[in-house]
Structures are given as structure tokens and as C-alpha cells.
């Protein structure tokens, strides 16, 4: 695990900027506090900051050279089947020099080239330089657990890449914002890949690799895509297949030469991971965070689960004052603005965990793979409405319009009136297109520019409505939100976060679940709950999802009301947003307008602080100790 950076000279007569590569890696020192290294030749410079987890000895130092001297690599991630791949290499006569998964990855690539990607089980973003063919090869894992940003710099003469966007454009270096990316942020609460808020920086999408040579173009290819093949009906052996796949994945994810703990909330996802981990690690330390307000803490539930599983629970309570103090730093770590409030408790819990362990297991991906979001539940009347003529849908829409916001029945009628493709862009939908038109000054396009191609693919695969929503979320929400906050919040503290649900074998089982195995019996993740029923206390197996709730709405109408207004007014965002419209959103929220949820105010506050950090440089990361 590490923070990686590199620079390839792509114009005749230029050389790589080695000093830049070193500076970029040092901007990400939080990702790799244990070691630093750099390599440079006539065309490329590679730099890395290492977090030593597997084989912490000098044998895992990066940049790493292959045994034959041909390839150099920088790598961020973990290959969980490294022991099996090492055995395969030895059988082919390869002499491994150490015990790191980094060396196994590099030698597998040296032996098999791009085909090595088919053999990897893990999370990764890496770059390999071929000194013979003068080719740079960069790849990102299938789900997008580990990030890789890239850009053409110095007038197109250099290709630069890094694990974090801030290494490519730091505070005070951002002068241009992509107005289309801003519009999409206001829809999704994050910027969908491959775009970023700061062009020309791009994010390599999940399941893609990039190739570049000093005298050729930069090409990006897709090598993996999620495929769902839902069964027509449930199978009696599904729970057992889920349990076998999960138990195997957890065992692989526990491989480490440093202490491993786990995040534990009140729900079934993290409880399942902890239960399976505790089978071989009975002294497992678990961590959770919450707030001192009823309904906004899972600490009590997590402690009950921990007691039942025989593991130790270490809770942390976050105060409103801590929230305000650390918010700019957390937003700095996130790179692009990302308005998922759950990133806040995740940052705090990662900080606490790092004081005791170097690796944690977590439950990311369970909802997307096993059908865990409430929105996935489609009542029979909504499914039947897909066969209604246009006038029938129009009638339902007219009836919905006459019902006041928040009253029972309005949402159901809206779902009947509006086809899934026209109302679902993912698990979060902050502002609609008309609202964004009022708020923004430039740009065009809508969120559906992102989701329409996914709906086309889902229709071609003949996916049902639940599988279609899963497919949209696996391609957008999961890599764009869930995994961003998981990576940045954990790596902010030099903590490696592992997600056993996001495993290729687990995906194989989950991809075949029938609709009734996901949303059945008035619950979600039905088959997963069945699979874990014998290992978990009943209340943990059945508890509904909370997802690190944060009392932002309560605070922004109470003790932090003035803070929200101050941030919005002081941020110099007039070039991009209509300030009067932004203030009006805050005013309507404070007055209790049911059509203005707290998430809209939160998205505007987050963008305002992000603008202060990266554009205005109100905050200096070095002076404040955020960056070494």
C-alpha cells in the first residue's frame, strides 16, 4: 500500500521531471509514512511513499525492479492471492527475492504482460515501466477501490499520474473548474469518473488500463466490466454459496504481517465481516463512531454485536465542535468535493483505528452486490405500472403533484408516473436538472448523460428493475462515492482499508442472485441475512441499514446554522454559482420547506469549503499540518 506518482516525457527533446515526482509523492506522505523511493531514466520518473503491510522489510521497497532488470514498478494496493501467484511463479522457475505481494505482482506482469490482470485478486492501482519497449502501463482494479489520476502537463509534454488529485494540482494551483463536472456534482454529490472538477486532470475508471510511450498517444482500455446474471428464481443452496465465498474472501483479506482490526457498525455488513474474521482472530479489535444525539449513533448496537461475537469494541463519539474544526481538512483529503456526510465519521473512526492497528476490514460493497438499499425495493404496483399507457402514468403524476411534499402516497405515485430511467441516477440524487439550472452559471448536460448508457446496457442484458439499479450503482455510486470516502478517510491516517465483499469470487455469487434473494420479506439483502443468520445475533442479522448517520440537518437548523451561512457567504464562488440562489436554498431549508432537504445545503457547504481550500487557498495544508 502506498501513494504513487510518476512522470513520462511524451514530447521529443524533453525529460521527465524527477523533482516533480518526488514532490508529488511527498504531498501524499499520509498514504505511505514508512518509506520513500524514486527511480528515473531518460524517459520516466517514478516515486512512491510506502505503507508497509506485507513483508515490511526492505524487500518491499518501491520503486521496484523486476529480477531481469527490464521492468520498474510503483504500486498501491494489496494482491490477496499473492501466495498462490508466488507458487505459480516458482513453478515456472522464477526466483523471488522477498515475500512482498509487490514483487509477486511485478514478476507476474514480467511473465505474462497485460494478461496478468486476469489473475489478480485484490485492490490496486499500479504503473509499470518497460525499459526495453519504452512503454508505461498503468492499471486500476475492477471495482475502483484504489484511485489513479493522470493529466498531460507542461503544454502536453509530460504525462503525470498520482494516487491523489491533490498531488497533481494542490491548493492554490486550481484556476479552472469544469462547469459540467460541477453540475454533475450537484446531481450525484460527487463527480463521476473519468471527469474531475479540475481539468485537464482525469481519473482512470475502474477496470481500465492505460498505456503510453514517449512518441505515441495515451490510450485507455477497459479490461473488466461488472456483469449481472440474476437467476429467475431463488435457489436453496444460495445462502451456503454466499457463506463459502465470503469466508474464503475474509480469510484472504486477513493476510497481513501487521495488526488487523475491523470497522463495526450496527448493521449486517460489517457484522458479517467481523463474525467471519473472529473465527480465526478471536482477539479482533473493532472500531465504531457516532454522535451524542439519539438516532445518530450506532455505538450501542455495535457494542451489542461485538459482545455477542466475542470481539472488543472501541467507540468514539464525535462532537459538533470537532466536526467544524476538522471539516476543511477532511474535504482537502477527499480531493474533489464529495458531499456524502458519512465521510466525516469514517475519517474519525480511521484516525482512532490507526492508533491500534495498521489494517482494517470493512463492509463496502455489500449493498450494491446483495441489494441493500431501500430504494431497490419496488412495490408490485410500481412494477405493474411499467405496462401502463402514457395517459395512465400522466394521471398518476398529476395526482402526485396535488399531494404536499412529505405526505404519504406522493412518493409511490411519483414512482408509478416516472419510468425508472428518468428518475434513478443512483443511490443519491441531490438537485434535479431545473434546480441546477437556477444555481449554476455555466455548463450543460444532465446526470442522465452518465446513466443513460448504463440503462441501455442493462436493457440489452434484460436485467430486472432491481438488477438495473444495482448495475447503475456498481458503475457510478460505488466507485464515485463509497470507495472514494473509504480510501481517502483511511489513507489520511496511513490506515489500509480492505473490503472483503468486493472480491471477484463474492461478485460471482452475488451476480446470480434472483430478485427475491435481494429484496424479499419486506427487507433488503435477504440472502445475505440468511447466509449469516447462524453466525450473528438475530438483531444484528435483521437490523436495517443506518450507514453512519450524521446530524447535519439538526445542526444546520440549530447550533451550526450560522456556520453554514458564513461558509456559503464567504466563499468566492460567484464565478460558478448564483449566490442569491444558493442563499435562497439555505433560507428555505431553515424555514422548514419540505422540498429542501439538508443534503442540498450540505452539498453547497462542501463545495464552498472545497473552493476555499483548492481555489482560494484560505487554508494552507502545510502550515496547518495536514501535509508534510
Phi, psi and omega in degrees: 000138182191179167252127184241153178208157179195165184215125177245127176284118185244013177232142182301136177085006179251161178234157179293149180266091183295321179299320178298316182301319179294315179298320180297316179296322181290334173296341180248029182302333178298332179285333184216081184279356190266336187196160179218144178205160180212146174224142179212141169226202186292344184237334189225150171230131180236139179220153182210148168243124191257136165254107188278116182237306177258124186052074183292359182290177179296348178295344179259012182299142177234154358299147185247139179257141178290162184299327181273359177081359186279324189245144172237142186222143162239143193209136177236116178149196176217134173257108189284338177261031183296327180294318179292320178293325177296319178297320179296318179295316180298324179295336178268005177092008179282128179265108180278139185269338182215199183240019184273150175290338178299313180296321179297316178299312182298315182288331175293319177294319180300327182275326190237354180065216184298336179295345178300331181301331181290343185261350188277133174240101183168196177240137185194152162217122184217162176227132180234128179257124178265107184289341181275308181270356180055052180233135174261129180238121179238140180218152178234145186297162187303319183272344183085035180291319180252137186269158171209114179259151177210160180199155170267122185239175178053050178067027179085007183274344182227135168265119179244146178219158180196161179289334181229146181296328181296339177285338179267323177219101182275179177306135181085351181259355181268119178239344183234134176244140177281110183297329176292323177295322177297317179298319180290324174302317181292340174276306190271339190077011173203169178260114182294140176293153009271000181288159168229170178290344189236082177295151009269018179294135178236158176249123177297122184292160176302148177066025180237156169230159184235139174233147179204147175230161182299334183243018183226181182282168172266118183244141179238132182230149175264129179248349180209143172220146178291135179234128178251133178230068185300135175291156180288329183214159180297155177241139182295339181265006181301310180304321180292320178295322177297314182297317180297314181295317181292318181297319179294319180295315179299318179300318179293321182286346177276351180295120184192150175257011177227166183299142181238134173235199181206150170276139181223116175255202182267352187267182186284332187297300181292328178297321178298315180297316181294320180298316181288323178294322182293342178298327178247347179233074184296339179266020185305132174270133178239152187227140175214161179223156179199184182236151184279060177208135182304133179088356183235034178207136175252013185298313182298315179295320180296321179292324176297316179295317180300317179298316181295327182273349181077027177248166183265133180255132179238100185271160174217129181258126183263133179262163178298323181292321176297318179306309182294318183297318186268348186304312179301321180295318179296317179294324174300316180296329185287348179076281173267157176300137180214112191262042171268110185298337180295345176297333183292301178298330179296321178297317181292318182292326177294320178299316180293318182297322184295341177288348184235328184223171179248346181224140173229147170266147182214170190259018180303141175098342183297318182295318182290320184280325187251003176081058188260353183269139181302328181295341179291336181288118180247108178305152182305324181293329177289318178295319179296330183293344178297341180262002179289145173291169183303320182295329179292318177293320180298321179296318178297321179295321179294321178295319180298323182295335182274351180267129180300149178304139177088350181275150184299137177100335182297312182298319180297315179296324178294322179291328176290320186285328189249123177302152183306316181301330185266357181232350184244115175245002181140182186294341176235138177218105190272289178250145173273175187300318180296321179293322179293323177300324180287322186281323189262158182259334185224177173091169179211188180080167181226175177299332183289344172297331178277316189273334183304315177300328179289320176296324176298316179295321179295320178294320179297325179276358179059044179281146174285177187296322179294312180296326178296315178295320175301316182298318177298315183291322179297328182269344184233291185300316183297304180284334186274336183234294187305311185279336175295309182292327178295314181293310185291319182294321181283313183289343173303335183244014182064039180245128178272124179254128181244142186238089184299336177293330182270070184230144186296327179286322176295319178300321180301317179290313183296326184294343184257005181294137174287159180307316183291345178272357178251303179241096181215161176053039177060030177219174177248167180049044187302311183292323178296318178297320177296317182298324185264000186305320183282343184258347184241151170300144186306319183296325179287322180292331186256349187297139179289160183288134173251316174070052178051062180295145182233132185280046184294316179301317178296314181295317184287348171260355183233245190295339180250016179300314179294326179296314181300316181293320180298315180298313182296318182288322186281331181294135183271065185260012185300333180294333187249328185237149172280105186300324180297320178293322178296313179298326179294324176300315179296317180299315181294322177298313180298327182280357177089017179299117184292346179271002177239091179287161181299333182297330177292315177298317181299316180299322179287323176295315181298315179297321180297315179293318178303317179297321177296323182285307192265335181257310184274339185055048172293330180247134178255107184302325181288311181298327182274356178082011177285329185229137181279000000 
